[in-house]
Coordinates of N, CA and C in Angstrom, one line a residue:
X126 N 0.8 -1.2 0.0 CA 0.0 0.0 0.0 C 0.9 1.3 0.0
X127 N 0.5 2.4 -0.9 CA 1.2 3.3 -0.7 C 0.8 4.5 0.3
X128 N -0.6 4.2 1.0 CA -0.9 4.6 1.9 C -1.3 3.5 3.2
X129 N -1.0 4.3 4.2 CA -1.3 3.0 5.1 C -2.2 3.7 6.1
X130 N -3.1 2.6 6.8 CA -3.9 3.2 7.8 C -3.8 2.1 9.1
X131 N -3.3 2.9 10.2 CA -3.4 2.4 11.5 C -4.2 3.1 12.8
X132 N -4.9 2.1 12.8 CA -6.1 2.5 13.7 C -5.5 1.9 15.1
X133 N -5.5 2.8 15.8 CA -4.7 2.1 17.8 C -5.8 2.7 18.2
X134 N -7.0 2.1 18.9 CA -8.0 2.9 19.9 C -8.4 3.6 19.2
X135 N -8.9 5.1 19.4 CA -9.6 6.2 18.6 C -8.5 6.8 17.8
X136 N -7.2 6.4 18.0 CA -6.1 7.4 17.1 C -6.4 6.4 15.3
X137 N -6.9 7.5 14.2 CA -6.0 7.0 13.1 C -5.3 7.5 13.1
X138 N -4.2 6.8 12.0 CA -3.4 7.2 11.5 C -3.1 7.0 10.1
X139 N -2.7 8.0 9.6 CA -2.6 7.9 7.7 C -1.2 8.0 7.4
X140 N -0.7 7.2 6.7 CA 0.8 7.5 6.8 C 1.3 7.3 5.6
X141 N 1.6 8.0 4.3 CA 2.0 8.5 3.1 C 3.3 7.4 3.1
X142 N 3.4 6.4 2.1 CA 4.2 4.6 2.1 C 5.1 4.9 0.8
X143 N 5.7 6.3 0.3 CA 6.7 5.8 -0.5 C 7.8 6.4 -0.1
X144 N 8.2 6.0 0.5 CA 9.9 6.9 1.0 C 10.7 6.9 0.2
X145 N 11.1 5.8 -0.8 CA 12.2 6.0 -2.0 C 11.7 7.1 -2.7
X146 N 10.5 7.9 -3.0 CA 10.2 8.7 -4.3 C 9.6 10.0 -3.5
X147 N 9.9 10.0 -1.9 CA 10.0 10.9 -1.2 C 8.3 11.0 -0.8
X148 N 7.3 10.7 -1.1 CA 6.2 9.7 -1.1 C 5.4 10.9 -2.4
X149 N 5.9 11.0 -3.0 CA 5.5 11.7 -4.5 C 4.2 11.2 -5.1
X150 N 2.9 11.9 -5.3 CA 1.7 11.3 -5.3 C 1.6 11.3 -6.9
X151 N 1.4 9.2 -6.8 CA 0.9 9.3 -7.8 C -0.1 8.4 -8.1
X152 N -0.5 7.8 -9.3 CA -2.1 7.1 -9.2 C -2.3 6.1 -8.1
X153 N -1.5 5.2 -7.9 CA -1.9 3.9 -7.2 C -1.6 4.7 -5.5
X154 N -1.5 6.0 -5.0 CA -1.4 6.7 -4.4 C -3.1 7.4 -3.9
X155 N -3.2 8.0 -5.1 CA -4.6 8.3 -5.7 C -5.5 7.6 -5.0
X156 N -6.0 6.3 -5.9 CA -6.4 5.2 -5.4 C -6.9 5.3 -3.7
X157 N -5.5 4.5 -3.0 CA -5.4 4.3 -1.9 C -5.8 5.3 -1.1
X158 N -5.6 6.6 -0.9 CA -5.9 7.7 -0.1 C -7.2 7.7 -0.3
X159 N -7.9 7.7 -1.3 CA -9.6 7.7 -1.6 C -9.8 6.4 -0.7
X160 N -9.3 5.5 -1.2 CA -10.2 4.2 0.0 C -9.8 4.2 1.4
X161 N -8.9 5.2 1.9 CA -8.7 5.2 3.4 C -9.6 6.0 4.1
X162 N -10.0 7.3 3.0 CA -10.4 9.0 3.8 C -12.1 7.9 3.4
X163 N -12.7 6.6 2.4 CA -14.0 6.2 2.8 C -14.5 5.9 3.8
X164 N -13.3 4.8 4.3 CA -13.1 4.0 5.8 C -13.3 5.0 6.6
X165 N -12.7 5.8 6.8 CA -12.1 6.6 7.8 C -13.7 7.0 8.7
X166 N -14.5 7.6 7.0 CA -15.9 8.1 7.0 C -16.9 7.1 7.8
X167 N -16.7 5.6 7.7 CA -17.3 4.6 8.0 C -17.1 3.9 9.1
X168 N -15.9 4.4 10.3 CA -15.5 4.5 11.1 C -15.7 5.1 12.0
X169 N -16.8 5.1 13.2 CA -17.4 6.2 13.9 C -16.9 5.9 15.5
X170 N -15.5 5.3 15.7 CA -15.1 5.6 16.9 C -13.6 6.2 17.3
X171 N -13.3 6.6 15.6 CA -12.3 7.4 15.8 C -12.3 8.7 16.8
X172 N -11.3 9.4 17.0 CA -11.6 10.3 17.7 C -10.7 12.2 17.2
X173 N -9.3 11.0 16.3 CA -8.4 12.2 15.7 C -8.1 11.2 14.8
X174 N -7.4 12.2 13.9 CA -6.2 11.4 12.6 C -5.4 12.2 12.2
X175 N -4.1 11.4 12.4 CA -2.9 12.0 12.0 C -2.1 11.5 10.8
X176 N -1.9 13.1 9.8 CA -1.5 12.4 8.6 C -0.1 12.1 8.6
X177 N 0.7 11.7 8.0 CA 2.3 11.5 8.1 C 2.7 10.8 6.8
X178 N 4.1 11.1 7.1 CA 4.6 10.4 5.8 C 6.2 9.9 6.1
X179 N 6.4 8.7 5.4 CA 7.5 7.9 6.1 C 8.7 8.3 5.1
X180 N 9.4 7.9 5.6 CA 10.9 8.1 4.8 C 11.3 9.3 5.4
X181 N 12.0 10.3 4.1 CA 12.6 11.4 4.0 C 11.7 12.8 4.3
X182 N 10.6 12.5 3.2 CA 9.9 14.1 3.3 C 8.1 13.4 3.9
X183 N 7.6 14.5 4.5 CA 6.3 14.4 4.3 C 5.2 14.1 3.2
X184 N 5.5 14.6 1.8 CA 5.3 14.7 0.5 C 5.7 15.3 -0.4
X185 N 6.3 15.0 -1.1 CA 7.3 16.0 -2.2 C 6.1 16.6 -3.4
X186 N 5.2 16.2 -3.4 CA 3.8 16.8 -4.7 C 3.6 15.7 -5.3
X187 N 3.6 16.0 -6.7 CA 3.0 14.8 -7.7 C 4.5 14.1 -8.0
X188 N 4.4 13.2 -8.8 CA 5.2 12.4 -8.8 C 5.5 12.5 -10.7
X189 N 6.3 13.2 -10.6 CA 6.9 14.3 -11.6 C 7.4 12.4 -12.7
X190 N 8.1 12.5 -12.5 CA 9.0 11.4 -13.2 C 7.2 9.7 -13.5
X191 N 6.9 9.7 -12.6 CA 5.6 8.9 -13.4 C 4.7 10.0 -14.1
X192 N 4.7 10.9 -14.2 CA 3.4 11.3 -15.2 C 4.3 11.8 -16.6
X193 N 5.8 11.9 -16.7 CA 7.1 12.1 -17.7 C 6.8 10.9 -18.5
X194 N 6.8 9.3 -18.0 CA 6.7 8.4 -18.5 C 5.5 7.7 -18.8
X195 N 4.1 8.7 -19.0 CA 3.0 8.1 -19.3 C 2.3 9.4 -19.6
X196 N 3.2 9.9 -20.8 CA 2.8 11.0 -21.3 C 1.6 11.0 -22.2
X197 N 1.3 9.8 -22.5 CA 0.0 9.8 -23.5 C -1.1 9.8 -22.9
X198 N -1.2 9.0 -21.4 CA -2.5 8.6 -20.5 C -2.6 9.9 -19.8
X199 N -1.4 11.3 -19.7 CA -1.6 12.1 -18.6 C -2.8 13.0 -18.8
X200 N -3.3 13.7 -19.1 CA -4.8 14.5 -19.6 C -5.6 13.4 -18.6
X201 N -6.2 12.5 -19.3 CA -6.9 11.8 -18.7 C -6.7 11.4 -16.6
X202 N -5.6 10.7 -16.8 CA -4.6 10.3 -15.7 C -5.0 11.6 -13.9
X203 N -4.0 12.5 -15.0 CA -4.0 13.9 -14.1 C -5.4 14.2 -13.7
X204 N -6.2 14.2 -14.6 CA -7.6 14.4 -14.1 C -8.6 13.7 -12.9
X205 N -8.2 12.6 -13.3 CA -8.5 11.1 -12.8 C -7.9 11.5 -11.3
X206 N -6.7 11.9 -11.1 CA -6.2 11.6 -9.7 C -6.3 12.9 -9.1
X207 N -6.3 14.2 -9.6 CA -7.1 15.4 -8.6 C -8.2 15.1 -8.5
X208 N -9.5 14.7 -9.2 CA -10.8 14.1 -8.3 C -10.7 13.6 -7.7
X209 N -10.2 12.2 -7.5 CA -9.7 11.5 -6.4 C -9.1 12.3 -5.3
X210 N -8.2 12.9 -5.5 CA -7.5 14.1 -4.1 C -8.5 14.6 -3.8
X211 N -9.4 15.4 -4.6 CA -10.4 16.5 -3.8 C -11.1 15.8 -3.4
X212 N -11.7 14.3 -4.0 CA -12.8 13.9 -2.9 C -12.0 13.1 -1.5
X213 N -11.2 13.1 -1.6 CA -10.1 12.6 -0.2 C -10.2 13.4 0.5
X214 N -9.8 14.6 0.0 CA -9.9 15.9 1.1 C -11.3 16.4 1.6
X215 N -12.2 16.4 0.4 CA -13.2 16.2 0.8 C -14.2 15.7 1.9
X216 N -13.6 14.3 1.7 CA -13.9 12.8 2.7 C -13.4 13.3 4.2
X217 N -12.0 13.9 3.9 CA -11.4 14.4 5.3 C -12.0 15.2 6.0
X218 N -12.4 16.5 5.3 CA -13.3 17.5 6.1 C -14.5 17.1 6.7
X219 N -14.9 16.2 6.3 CA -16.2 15.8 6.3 C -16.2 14.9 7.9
X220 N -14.8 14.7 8.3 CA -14.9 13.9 9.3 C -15.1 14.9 10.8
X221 N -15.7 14.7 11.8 CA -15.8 15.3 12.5 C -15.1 15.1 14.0
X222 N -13.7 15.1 13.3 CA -12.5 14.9 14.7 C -11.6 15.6 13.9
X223 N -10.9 16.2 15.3 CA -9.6 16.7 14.8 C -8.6 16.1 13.9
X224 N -8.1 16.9 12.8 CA -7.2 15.8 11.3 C -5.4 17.0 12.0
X225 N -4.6 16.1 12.7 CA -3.4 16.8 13.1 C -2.7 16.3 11.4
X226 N -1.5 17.1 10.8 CA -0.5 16.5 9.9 C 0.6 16.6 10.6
X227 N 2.0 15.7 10.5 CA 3.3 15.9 11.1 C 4.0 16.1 10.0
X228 N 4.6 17.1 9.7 CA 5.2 17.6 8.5 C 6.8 17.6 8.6
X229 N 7.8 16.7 7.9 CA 9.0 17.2 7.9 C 9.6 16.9 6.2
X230 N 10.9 17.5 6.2 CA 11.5 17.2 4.6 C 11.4 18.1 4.2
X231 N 9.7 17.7 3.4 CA 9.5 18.4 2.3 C 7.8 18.5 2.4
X232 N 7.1 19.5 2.2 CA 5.5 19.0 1.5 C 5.5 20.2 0.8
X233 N 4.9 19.3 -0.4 CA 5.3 20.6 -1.9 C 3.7 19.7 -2.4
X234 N 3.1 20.7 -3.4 CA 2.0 20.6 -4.1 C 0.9 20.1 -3.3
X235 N 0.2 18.7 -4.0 CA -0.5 17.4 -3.8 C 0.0 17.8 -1.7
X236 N 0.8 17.5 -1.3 CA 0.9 17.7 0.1 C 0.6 18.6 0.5
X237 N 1.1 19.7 0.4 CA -0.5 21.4 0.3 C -1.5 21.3 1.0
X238 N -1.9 21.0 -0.6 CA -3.5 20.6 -0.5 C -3.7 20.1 0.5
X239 N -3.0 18.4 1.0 CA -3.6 17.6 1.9 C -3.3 18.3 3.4
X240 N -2.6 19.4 3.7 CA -2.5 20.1 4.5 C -4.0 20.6 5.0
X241 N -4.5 21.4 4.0 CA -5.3 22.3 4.4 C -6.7 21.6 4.6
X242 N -6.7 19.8 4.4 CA -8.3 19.2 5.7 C -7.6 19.7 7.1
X243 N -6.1 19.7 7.3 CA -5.9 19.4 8.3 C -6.4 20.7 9.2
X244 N -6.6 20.6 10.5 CA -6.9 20.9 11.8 C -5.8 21.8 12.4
X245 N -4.3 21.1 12.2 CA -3.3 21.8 12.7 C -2.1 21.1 12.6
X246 N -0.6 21.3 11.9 CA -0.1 21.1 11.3 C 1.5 21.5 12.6
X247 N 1.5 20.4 12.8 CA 3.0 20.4 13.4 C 4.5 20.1 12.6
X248 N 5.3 20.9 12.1 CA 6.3 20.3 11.0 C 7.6 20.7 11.8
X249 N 8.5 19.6 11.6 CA 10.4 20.3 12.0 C 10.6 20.8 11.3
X250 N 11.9 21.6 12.4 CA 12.4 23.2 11.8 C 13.0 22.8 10.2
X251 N 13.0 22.0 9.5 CA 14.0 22.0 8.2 C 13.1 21.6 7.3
X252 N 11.6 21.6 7.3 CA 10.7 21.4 6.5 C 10.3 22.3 5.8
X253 N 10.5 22.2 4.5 CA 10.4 22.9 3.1 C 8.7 22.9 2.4
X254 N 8.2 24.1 2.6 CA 6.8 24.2 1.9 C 7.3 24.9 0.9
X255 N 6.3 24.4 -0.3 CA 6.6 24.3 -1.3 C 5.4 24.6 -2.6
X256 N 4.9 25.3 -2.7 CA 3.8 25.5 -4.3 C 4.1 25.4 -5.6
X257 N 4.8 24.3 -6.1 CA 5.4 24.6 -7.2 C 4.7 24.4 -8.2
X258 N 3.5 24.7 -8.6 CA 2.4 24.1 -9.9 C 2.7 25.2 -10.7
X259 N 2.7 26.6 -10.5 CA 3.5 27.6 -11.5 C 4.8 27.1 -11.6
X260 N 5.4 26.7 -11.5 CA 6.9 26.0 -12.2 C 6.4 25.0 -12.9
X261 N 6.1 24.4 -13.4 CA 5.6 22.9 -13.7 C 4.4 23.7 -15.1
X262 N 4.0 24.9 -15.0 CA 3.0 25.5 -16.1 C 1.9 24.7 -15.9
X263 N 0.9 24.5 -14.3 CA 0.1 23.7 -13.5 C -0.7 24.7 -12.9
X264 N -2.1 24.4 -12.7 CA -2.7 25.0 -11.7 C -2.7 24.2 -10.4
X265 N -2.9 24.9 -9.2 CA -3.3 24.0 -8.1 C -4.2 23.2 -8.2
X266 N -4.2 22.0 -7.6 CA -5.6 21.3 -7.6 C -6.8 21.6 -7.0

């Protein structure tokens, strides 16, 4: 899974599973975060959820080098996986417990976004925020 969900008592937890690619969102990312933020919905003894991300960065954005090498499916693709984000985020707002994120590395783009279901955002001092969808000739999602 490239997202993982651990449920301990009323704590989730959502934790961003690609550390080699700095957990750089891409479809099968997509995917997965949409079927966590359903659960999550379908889950009424949560009480918080904390987002995270393993490895190196919190989330480095989209996942530049897979949408490079699937230049024919991207129009489609790209589309396909910000609906999927917005209704994730969506799905997240919609939950009615505190959403904490733990931010370090890096959270650029796609990570942003998933910042702002959150509630309140704790990051170490060397974490790099990042908008880079004007560099990329992108709009935000």
């Amino acid at each position: 899974m490239t997202v993982e969900l651990l449920i301990e008592g009323p704590i989730a937890r959502v934790c961003f599973n690609r550390p080699e690619a700095m957990n750089a969102y891409n479809d099968a990312m997509a995917n997965d975060l949409l079927e966590i933020s359903e659960t999550l919905l379908r889950t009424p003894d949560i009480r918080a959820v904390l987002l995270c991300g393993n490895g190196p960065a919190f989330m480095a954005g989209g996942d530049i080098r897979h949408f490079h090498a699937n230049l024919k499916e991207m129009p489609r693709g790209i589309l396909q996986s910000v609906r999927q984000l917005n209704a994730s985020i969506l799905n997240l707002s919609h939950l009615d417990v505190p959403i904490l994120a733990k931010t370090h590395g890096s959270a650029a783009g796609v990570g942003i976004s998933l910042l702002c279901a959150a509630d309140l955002v704790i990051s170490s001092d060397d974490c790099k925020f990042t908008l880079a969808y004007g560099n990329l000739g992108l709009s935000s999602d």
